[in-house]
XYZ file of C-alpha atoms in Angstrom:
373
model
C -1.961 14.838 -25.153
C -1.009 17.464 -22.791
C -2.340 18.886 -19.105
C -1.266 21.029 -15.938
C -0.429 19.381 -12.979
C -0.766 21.014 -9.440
C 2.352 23.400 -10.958
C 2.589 25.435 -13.868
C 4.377 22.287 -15.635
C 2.870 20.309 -18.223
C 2.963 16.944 -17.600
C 2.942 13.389 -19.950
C 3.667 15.826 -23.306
C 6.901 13.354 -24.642
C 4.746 10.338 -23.840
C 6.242 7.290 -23.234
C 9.584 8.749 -21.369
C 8.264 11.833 -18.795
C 7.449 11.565 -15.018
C 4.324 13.085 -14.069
C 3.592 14.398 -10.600
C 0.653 14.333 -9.442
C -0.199 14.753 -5.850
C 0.952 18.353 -3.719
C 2.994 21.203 -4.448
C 6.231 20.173 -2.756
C 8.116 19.997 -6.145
C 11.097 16.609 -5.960
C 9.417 15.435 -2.620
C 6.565 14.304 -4.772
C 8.191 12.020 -6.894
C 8.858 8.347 -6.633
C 10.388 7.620 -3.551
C 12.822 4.829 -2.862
C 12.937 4.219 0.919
C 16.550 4.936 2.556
C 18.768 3.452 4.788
C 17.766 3.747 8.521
C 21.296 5.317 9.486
C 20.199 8.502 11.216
C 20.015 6.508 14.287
C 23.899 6.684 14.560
C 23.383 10.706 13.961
C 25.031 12.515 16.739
C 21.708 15.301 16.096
C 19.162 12.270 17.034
C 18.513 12.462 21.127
C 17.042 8.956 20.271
C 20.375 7.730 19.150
C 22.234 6.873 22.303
C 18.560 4.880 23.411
C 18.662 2.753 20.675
C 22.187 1.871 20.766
C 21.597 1.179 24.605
C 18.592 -1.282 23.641
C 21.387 -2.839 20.924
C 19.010 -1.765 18.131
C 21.226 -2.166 14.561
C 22.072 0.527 12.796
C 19.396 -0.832 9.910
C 16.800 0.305 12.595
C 15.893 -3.592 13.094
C 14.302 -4.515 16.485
C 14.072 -7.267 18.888
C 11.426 -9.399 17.791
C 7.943 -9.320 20.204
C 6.837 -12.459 21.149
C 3.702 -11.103 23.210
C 1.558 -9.841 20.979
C -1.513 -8.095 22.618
C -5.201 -9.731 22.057
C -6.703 -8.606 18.484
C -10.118 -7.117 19.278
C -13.076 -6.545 16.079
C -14.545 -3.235 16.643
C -18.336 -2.926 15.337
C -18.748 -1.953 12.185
C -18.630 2.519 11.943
C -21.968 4.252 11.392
C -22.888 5.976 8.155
C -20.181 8.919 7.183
C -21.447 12.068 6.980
C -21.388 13.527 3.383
C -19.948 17.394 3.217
C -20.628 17.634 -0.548
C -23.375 15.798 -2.538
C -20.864 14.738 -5.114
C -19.167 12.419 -2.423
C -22.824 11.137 -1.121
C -22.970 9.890 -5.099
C -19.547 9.126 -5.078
C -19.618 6.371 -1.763
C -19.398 2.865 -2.482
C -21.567 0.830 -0.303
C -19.875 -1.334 2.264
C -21.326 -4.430 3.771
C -22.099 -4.300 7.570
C -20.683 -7.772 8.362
C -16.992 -8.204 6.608
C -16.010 -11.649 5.223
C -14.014 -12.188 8.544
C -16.839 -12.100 10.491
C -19.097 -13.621 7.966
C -17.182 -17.207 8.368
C -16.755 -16.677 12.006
C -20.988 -16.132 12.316
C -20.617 -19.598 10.084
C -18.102 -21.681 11.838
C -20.772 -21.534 14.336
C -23.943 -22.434 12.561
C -24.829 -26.478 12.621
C -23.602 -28.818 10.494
C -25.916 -28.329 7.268
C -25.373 -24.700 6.851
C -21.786 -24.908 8.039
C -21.040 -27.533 5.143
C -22.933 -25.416 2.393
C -20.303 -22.817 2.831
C -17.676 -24.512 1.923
C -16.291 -26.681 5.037
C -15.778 -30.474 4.427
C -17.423 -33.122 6.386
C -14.236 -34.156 7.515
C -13.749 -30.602 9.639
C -17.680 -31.332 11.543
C -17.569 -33.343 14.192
C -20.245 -36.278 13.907
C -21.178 -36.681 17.667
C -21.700 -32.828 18.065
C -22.445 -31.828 14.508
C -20.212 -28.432 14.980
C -16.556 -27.797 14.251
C -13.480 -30.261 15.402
C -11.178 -28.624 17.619
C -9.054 -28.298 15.465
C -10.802 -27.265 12.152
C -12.265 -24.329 14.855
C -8.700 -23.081 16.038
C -8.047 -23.006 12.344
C -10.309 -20.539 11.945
C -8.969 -18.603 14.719
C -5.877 -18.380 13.403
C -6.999 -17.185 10.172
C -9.365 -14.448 11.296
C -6.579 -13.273 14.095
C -4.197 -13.291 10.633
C -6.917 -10.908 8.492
C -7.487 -9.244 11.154
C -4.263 -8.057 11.166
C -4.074 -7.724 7.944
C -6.956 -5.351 7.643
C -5.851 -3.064 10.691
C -2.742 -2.845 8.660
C -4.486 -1.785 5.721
C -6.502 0.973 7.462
C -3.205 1.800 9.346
C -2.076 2.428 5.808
C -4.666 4.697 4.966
C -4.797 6.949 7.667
C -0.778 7.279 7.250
C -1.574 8.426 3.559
C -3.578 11.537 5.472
C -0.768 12.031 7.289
C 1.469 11.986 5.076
C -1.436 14.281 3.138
C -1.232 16.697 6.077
C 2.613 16.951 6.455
C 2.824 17.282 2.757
C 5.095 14.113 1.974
C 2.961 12.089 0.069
C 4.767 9.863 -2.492
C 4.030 7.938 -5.610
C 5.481 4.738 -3.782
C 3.198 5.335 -0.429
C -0.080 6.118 -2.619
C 0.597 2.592 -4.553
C 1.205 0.525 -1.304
C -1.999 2.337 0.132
C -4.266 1.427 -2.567
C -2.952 -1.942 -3.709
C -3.195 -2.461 0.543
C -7.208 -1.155 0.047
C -8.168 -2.950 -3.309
C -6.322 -6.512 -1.594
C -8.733 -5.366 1.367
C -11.540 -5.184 -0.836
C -11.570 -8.575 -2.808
C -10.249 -10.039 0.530
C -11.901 -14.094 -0.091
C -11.879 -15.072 3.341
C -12.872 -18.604 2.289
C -9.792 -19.263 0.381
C -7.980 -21.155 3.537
C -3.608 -22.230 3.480
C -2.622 -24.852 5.637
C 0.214 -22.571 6.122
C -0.749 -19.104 6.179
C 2.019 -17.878 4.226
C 0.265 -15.803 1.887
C -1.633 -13.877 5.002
C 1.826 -13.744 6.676
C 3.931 -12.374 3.887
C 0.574 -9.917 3.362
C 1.165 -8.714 6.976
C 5.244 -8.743 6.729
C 5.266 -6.614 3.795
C 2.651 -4.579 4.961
C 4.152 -3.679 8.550
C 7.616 -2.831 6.743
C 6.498 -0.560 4.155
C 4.197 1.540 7.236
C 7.670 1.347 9.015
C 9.475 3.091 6.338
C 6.870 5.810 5.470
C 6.025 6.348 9.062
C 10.254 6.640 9.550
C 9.966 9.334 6.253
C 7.252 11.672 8.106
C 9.376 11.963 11.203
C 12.409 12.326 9.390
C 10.981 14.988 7.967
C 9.604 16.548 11.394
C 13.178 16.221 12.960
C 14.600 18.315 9.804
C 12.349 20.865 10.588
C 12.645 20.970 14.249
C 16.152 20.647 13.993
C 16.433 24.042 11.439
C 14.440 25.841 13.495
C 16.328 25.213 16.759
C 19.900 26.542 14.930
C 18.016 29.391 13.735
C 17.197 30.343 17.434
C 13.226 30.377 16.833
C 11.094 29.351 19.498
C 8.546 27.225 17.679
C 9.478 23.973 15.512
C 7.766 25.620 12.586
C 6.089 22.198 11.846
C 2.686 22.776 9.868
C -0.248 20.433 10.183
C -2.905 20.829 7.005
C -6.467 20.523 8.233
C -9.212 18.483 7.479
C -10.160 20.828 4.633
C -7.187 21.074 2.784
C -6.509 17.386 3.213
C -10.097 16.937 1.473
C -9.077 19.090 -1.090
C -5.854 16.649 -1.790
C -8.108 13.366 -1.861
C -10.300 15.419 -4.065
C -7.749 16.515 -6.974
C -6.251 12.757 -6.231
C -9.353 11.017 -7.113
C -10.490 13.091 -10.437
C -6.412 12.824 -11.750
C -6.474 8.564 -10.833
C -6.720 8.277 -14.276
C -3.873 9.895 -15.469
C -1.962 7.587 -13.222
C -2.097 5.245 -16.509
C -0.702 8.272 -18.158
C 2.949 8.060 -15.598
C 6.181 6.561 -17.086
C 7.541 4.979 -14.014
C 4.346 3.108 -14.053
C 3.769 -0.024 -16.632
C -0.022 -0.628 -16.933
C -1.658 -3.525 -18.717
C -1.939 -1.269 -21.894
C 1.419 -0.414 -22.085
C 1.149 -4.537 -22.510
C -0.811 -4.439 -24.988
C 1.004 -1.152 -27.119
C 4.077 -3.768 -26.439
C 6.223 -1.164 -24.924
C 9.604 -2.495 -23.882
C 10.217 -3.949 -20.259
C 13.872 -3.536 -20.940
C 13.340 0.254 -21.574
C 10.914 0.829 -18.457
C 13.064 -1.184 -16.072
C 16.047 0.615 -17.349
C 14.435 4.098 -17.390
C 13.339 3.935 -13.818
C 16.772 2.701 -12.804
C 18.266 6.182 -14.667
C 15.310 8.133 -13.100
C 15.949 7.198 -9.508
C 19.844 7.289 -9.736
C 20.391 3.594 -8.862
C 23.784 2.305 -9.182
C 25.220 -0.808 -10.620
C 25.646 -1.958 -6.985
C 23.396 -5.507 -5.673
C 21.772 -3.119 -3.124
C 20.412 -1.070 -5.585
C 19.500 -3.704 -7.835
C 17.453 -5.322 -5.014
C 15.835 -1.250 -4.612
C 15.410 -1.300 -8.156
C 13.594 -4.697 -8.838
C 11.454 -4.167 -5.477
C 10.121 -0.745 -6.818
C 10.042 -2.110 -10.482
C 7.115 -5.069 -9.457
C 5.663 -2.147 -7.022
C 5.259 -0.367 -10.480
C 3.987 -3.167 -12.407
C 0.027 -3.049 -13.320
C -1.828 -5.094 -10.265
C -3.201 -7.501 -12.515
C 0.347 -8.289 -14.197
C 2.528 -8.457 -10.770
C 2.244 -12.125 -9.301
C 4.392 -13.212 -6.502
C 6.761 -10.325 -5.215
C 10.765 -11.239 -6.437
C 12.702 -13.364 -4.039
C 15.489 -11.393 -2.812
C 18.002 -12.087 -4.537
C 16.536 -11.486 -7.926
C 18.904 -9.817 -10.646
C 17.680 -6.736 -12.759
C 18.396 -9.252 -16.036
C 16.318 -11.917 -14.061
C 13.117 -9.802 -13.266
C 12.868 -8.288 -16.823
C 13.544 -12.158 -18.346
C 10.641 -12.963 -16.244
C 8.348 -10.764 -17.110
C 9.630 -11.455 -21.037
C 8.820 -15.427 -20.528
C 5.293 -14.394 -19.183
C 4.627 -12.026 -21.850
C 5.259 -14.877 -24.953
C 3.653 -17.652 -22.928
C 0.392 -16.028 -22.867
C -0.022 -15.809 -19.227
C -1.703 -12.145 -19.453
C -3.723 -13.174 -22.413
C -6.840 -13.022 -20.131
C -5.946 -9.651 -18.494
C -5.440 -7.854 -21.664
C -9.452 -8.208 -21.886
C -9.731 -5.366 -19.462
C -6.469 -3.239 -19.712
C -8.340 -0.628 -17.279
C -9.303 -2.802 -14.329
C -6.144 -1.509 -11.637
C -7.694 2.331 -12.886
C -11.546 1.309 -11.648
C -10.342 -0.646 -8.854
C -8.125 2.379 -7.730
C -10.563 4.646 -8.179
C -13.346 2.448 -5.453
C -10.236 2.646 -3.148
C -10.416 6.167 -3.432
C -13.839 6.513 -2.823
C -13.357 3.776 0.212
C -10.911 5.559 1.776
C -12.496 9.052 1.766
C -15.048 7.462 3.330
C -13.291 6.535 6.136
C -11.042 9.589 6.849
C -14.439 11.512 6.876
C -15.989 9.230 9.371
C -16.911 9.802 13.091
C -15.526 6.155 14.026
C -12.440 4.407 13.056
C -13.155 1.384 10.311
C -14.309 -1.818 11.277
């Protein structure tokens, strides 16, 4: 099987070992991209250099932690979009006007009989009053502050995927941390509490780094220009913003080629599973296609963008850092003669349809008059 991708090149012809790009016309910027070491802090170019070494920010780009975080607000939910082409009006998914976060707030302050049919125990209602303990109630709070975050995040996410759209950096690594972000957004079970919170924490965590990094990439990318232009003596930065239109156009060719996503080499879907094709030789082959070295830094890089890779449905727990290269493919090898994907083989195409609501989700909101509730 053979096609054209947004070049003259055909793409996925020497099926199972070819890297397909599939998002803009900016040629090796388009590929997988492995996010760098922060040093250009240190870089006597950077005006913001001498500031951050005055605030005694590393030079990994790590700041002082905030202990005052600002109130977390719940905007209404965001009118209707308006539809430019018919197509999309088919296209929309329908989104509930109250989101599981508010639909167990609404309940945590219904009485007793309702309260208990959705799932609280007895033990959390207090008998004199019939409503929530004190402490079952700032539960809650804490948990709805916590998705709350999380979904900002997630819509942060999204609207730095149009950036990146506009500035004409968009990655293979930002588009799959944008739509895992959405589709995790999506099937969000608010009802599913941790006495913890670790999972919502590590959610948020991973989520605020990888916006750190891809936000870091755009303006790295800014300063380049701004930075050529100045030694060429032009007056202008010569940065280019794409409009609205040509961004559409993007999102468009994006959501009609998510299937050929499945098709991409650096990617191991659950049919690759099920054709039993070699974790050994993907691991390996995305090591040799990214340029990592034998080196525990770039193992870590490696194994990180290896489970970023993986099919949604066959990822689990992100590796614990440490994790060897030898480790993270032995794991995957245990999981694979245990059974443990037995059940997800049943629907090898479920990442591809759940990608492809994101899709539809998020053009939704970048075409909206209001920001997403």
């Amino acid at each position: 099987m053979a096609g054209n991708n947004y070049s003259d090149d055909l793409v996925y012809n020497s099926r199972p070992y070819h890297a397909l790009y599939i998002s803009d016309d900016e040629g090796e910027d388009d590929d997988i991209c492995v996010w760098p070491e922060m040093s250009d802090y240190d870089s006597v170019d950077e005006p913001l250099g001498g500031h951050f070494r005055q605030l005694e920010i590393d030079t990994k780009g790590q700041q002082p932690q905030n202990t005052k975080e600002p109130p977390l607000t719940h905007d209404n939910p965001p009118e209707q979009a308006e539809s430019t082409e018919s197509i999309e009006a088919r296209e929309e998914i329908e989104i509930p006007k109250t989101t599981p976060a508010n639909t167990s707030v609404k309940r945590a302050k219904q009485p007793s009989s309702q309260v208990c049919a959705g799932g609280i125990s007895s033990s959390e209602i207090d008998p004199k009053t019939g409503k929530l303990t004190e402490e079952a109630f700032r539960e809650r709070e804490i948990q709805y502050a916590l998705s709350t975050a999380r979904r900002s995040l997630t819509h942060m996410s999204q609207f730095v995927l149009k950036l990146e759209a506009r500035a004409g950096k968009t990655t293979k690594e930002g588009i799959r941390q944008t739509l895992d972000a959405t589709v995790s957004d999506m099937q969000y079970d608010f009802s599913a509490r941790e006495s913890d919170y670790k999972t919502e924490i590590e959610a948020i965590k991973d989520l605020s780094n990888e916006l750190y990094h891809r936000l870091y990439l755009v303006d790295k990318h800014w300063r380049r220009i701004a930075r050529d232009a100045r030694k060429a003596g032009e007056q202008g930065s010569g940065i280019r913003i794409l409009s609205d239109t040509a961004v559409k156009e993007w999102i468009r060719r994006e959501f009609h080629a998510n299937y050929l996503a499945a098709e991409e080499t650096c990617f191991y879907t659950v049919q690759d599973l099920v054709s039993h094709r070699s974790f050994s030789d993907w691991v390996f082959y995305l090591r040799d296609l990214c340029g990592f070295k034998d080196h525990p830094h770039d193992e870590q890089k490696l194994v990180e963008l290896a489970w970023r890779f993986l099919d949604r449905n066959l990822r689990g727990s992100r590796p614990v850092n440490p994790t060897s290269v030898r480790q993270f493919i032995a794991e995957l090898d245990e999981k694979c003669r245990s059974g443990v994907w037995d059940g997800v083989k049943e629907n090898p195409k479920k990442q591809e349809m759940d990608d492809k609501d994101a899709w539809r989700l998020m053009r939704r909101y970048w075409s909206s008059r209001m920001a997403p509730s």
